[in-house]
Coordinates of C-alpha atoms in Angstrom, one line a residue:
X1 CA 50.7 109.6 -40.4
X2 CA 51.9 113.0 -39.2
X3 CA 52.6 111.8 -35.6
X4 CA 54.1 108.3 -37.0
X5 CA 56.7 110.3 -38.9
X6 CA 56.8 113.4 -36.7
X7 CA 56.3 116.0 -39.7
X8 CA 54.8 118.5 -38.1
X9 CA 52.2 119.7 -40.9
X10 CA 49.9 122.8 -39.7
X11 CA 46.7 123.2 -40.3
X12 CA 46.6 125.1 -43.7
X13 CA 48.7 121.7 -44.7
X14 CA 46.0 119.4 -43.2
X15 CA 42.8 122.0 -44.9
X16 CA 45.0 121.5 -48.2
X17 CA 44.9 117.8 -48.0
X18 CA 41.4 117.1 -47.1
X19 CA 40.3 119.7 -49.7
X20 CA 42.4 117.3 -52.3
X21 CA 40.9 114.3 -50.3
X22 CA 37.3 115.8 -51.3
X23 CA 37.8 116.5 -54.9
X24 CA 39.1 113.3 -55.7
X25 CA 36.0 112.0 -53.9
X26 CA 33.6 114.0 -56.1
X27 CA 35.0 113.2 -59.1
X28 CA 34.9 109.1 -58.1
X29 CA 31.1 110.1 -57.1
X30 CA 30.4 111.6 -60.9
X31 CA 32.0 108.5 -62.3
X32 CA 29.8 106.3 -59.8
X33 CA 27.0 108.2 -61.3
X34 CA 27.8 107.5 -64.6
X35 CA 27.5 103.9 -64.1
X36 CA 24.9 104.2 -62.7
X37 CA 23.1 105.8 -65.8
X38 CA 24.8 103.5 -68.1
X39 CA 23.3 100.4 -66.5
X40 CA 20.1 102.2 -66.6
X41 CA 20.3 102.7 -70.0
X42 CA 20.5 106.0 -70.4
X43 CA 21.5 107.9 -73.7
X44 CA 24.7 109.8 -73.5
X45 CA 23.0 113.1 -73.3
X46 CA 21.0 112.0 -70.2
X47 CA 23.9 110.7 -68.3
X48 CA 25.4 113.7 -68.7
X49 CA 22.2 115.9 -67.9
X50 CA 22.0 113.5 -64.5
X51 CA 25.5 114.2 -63.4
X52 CA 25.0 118.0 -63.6
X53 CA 22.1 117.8 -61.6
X54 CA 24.0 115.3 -59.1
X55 CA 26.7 118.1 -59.1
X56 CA 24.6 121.1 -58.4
X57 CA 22.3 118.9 -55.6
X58 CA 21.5 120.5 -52.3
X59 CA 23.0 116.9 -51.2
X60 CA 26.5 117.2 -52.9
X61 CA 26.8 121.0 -52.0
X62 CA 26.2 120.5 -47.9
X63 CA 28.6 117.3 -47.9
X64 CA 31.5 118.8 -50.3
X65 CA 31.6 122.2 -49.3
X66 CA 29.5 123.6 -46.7
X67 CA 29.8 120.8 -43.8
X68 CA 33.3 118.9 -45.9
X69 CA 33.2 116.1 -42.9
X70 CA 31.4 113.1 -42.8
X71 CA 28.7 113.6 -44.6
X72 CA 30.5 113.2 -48.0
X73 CA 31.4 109.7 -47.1
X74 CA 28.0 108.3 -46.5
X75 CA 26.3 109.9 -49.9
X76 CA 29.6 108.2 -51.7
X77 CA 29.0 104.8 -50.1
X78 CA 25.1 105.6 -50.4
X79 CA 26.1 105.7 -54.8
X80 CA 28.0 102.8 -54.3
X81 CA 25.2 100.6 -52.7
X82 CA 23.0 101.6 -55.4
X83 CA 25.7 101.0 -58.0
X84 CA 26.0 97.4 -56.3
X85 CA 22.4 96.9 -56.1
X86 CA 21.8 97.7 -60.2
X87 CA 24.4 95.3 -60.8
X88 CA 22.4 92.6 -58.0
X89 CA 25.8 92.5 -56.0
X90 CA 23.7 91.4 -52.9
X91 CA 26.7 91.0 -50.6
X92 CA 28.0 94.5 -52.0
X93 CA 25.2 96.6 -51.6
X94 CA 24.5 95.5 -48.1
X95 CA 28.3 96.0 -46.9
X96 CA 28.2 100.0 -48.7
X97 CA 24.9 100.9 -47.0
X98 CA 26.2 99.4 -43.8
X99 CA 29.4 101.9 -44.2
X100 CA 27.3 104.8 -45.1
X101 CA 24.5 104.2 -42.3
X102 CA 28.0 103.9 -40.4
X103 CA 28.9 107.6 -41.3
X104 CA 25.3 109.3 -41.1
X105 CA 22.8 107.0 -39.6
X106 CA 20.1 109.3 -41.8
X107 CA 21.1 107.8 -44.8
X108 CA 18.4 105.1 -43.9
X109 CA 15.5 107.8 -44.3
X110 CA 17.4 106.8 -48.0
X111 CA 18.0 102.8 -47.8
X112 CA 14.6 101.3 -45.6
X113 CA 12.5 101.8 -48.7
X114 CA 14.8 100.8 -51.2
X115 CA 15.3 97.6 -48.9
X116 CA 11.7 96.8 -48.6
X117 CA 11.5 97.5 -52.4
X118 CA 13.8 95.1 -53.2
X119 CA 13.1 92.1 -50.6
X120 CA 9.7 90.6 -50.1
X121 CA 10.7 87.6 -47.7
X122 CA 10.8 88.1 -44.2
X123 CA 14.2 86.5 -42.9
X124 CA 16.0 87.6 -45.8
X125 CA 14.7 91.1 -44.7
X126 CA 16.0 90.9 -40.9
X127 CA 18.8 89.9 -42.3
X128 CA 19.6 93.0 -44.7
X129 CA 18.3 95.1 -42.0
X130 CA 20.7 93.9 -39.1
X131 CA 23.6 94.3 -41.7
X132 CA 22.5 97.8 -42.5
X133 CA 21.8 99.0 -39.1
X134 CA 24.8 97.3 -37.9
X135 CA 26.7 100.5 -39.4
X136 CA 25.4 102.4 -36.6
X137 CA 26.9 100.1 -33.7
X138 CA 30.5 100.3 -36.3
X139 CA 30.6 104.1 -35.9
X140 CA 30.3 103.7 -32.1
X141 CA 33.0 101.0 -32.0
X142 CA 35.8 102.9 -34.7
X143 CA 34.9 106.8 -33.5
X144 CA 34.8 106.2 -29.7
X145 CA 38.4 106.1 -29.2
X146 CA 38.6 109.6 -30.3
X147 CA 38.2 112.2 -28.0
X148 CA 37.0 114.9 -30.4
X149 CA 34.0 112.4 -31.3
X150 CA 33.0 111.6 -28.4
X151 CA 33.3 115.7 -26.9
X152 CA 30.6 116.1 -29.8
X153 CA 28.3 113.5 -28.7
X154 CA 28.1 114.6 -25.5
X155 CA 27.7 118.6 -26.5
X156 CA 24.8 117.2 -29.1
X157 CA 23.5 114.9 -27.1
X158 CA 23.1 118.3 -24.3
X159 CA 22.0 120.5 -26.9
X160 CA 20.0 118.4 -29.7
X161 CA 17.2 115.7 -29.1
X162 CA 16.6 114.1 -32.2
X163 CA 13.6 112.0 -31.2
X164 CA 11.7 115.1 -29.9
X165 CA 12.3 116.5 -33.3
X166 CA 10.5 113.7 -35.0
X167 CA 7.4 114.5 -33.2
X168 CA 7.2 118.1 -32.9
X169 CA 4.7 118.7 -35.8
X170 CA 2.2 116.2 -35.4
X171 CA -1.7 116.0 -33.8
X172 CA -1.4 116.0 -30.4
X173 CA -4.4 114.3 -28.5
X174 CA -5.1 113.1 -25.1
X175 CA -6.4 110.0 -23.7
X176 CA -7.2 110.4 -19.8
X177 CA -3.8 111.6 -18.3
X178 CA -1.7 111.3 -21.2
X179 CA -0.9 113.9 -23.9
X180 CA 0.0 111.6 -27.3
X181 CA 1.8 113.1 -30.5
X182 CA 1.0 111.3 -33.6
X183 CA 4.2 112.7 -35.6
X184 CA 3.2 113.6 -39.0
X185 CA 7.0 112.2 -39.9
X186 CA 6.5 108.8 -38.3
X187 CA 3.1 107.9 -39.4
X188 CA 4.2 109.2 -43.6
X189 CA 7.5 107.4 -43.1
X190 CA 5.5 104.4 -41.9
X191 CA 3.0 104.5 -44.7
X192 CA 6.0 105.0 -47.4
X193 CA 8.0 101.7 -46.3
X194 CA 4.6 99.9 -46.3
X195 CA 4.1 100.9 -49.6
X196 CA 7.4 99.9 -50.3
X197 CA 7.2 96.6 -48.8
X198 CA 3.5 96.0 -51.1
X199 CA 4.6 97.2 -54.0
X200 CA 5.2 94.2 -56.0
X201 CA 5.8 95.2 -59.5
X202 CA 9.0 96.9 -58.6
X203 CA 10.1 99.2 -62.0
X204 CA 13.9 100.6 -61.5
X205 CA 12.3 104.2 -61.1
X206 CA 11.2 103.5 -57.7
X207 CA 14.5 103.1 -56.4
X208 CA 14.6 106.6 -56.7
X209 CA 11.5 107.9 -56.0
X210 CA 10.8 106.1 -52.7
X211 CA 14.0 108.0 -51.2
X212 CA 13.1 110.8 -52.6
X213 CA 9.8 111.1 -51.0
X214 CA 11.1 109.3 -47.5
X215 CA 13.9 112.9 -47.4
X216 CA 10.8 115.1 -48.4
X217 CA 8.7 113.6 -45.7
X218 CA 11.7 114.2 -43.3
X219 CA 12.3 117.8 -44.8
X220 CA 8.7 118.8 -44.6
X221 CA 8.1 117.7 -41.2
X222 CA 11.0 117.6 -39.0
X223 CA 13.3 120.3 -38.1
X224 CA 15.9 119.5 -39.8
X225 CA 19.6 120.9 -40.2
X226 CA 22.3 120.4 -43.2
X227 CA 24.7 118.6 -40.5
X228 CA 21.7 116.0 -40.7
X229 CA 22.1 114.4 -44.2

């Protein structure tokens, strides 16, 4: 928009905007949360109580004012999946996990168990998974026209190896020749979404609580950073 009509805004202009950009986000994600409660029943008192927390989260902190780029975007369209997916908006759900997989690729440590929750049939679960993890290919296709994107994916990919992360606490062993990790991360993530997947009675409580343990399994054994949410 600046270049289109040539207004030459500096940077304290573009800070203010985004700063705006952000608030108006957060309060959109405490109104998200409030549906949320309300379709979960919740008295007036909780909802409230549940939007505080939301508000003072690690999660909400790191993406609104510590990191402010695009993590913020991916917990909002992570709210509105589950928003959709309360309300059993199939086609909804999948397309706002696909945009927030799109903006942090992490946010599956989130949506696989939730998924495997909520889906017991095996095509139908492809296809919710190929829709989901399409989001990654998306960020590729949108953000690698951008110069600044890509500079940052080649100083990461330099500096950072993700994979190596997953397995650097784990029980190394070796059979002949070959030194194999068995990453504590993998094999509990593994065992979660199994869980997930064989949990038939599914109560609306364990929407929440399988993310919640999948992010402590990833906090407790991976080296992890607050750019990583």
């Amino acid at each position: 928009i600046d270049k289109g009509l040539k207004l030459g805004l500096s940077l304290v202009w573009y800070q203010a905007i985004i700063k705006v950009l952000y608030i108006f986000i957060v309060m959109y994600m405490c109104k998200i949360m409030k549906d949320i409660c309300n379709t979960l029943d919740f008295s007036e008192k909780k909802g409230k109580w549940t939007v505080l927390c939301f508000l003072t989260s690690p999660i909400l902190l790191y993406s609104s004012i510590m990191i402010t780029h695009l993590d913020i975007f991916s917990v909002l369209f992570v709210l509105l999946g589950i928003r959709a997916l309360l309300q059993k908006k199939l086609k909804w759900e999948l397309i706002f996990f696909m945009i927030a997989v799109a903006y942090k690729p992490f946010a599956l440590l989130g949506i696989l168990p939730i998924v495997l929750l909520t889906e017991k049939r095996v095509l139908y679960l492809l296809r919710n998974g190929i829709v989901i993890l399409a989001g990654m290919f998306l960020q590729s296709a949108v953000y690698s026209f951008d110069p600044g994107f890509v500079r940052i994916q080649n100083y990461m990919s330099k500096h950072y190896n993700f994979i190596e992360r997953f397995f650097a606490s784990g029980y190394d062993a070796t059979r002949n020749v070959y030194v194999i990790n068995s990453s504590y991360f993998v094999i509990g993530f593994a065992l979660l979404c199994m869980l997930a997947y064989y949990t038939k009675n599914v109560k609306q409580s364990y929407l929440f609580a399988f993310p919640l343990v999948g992010w402590c399994i990833f906090s407790l054994f991976v080296q992890w950073h607050p750019n990583w949410l």
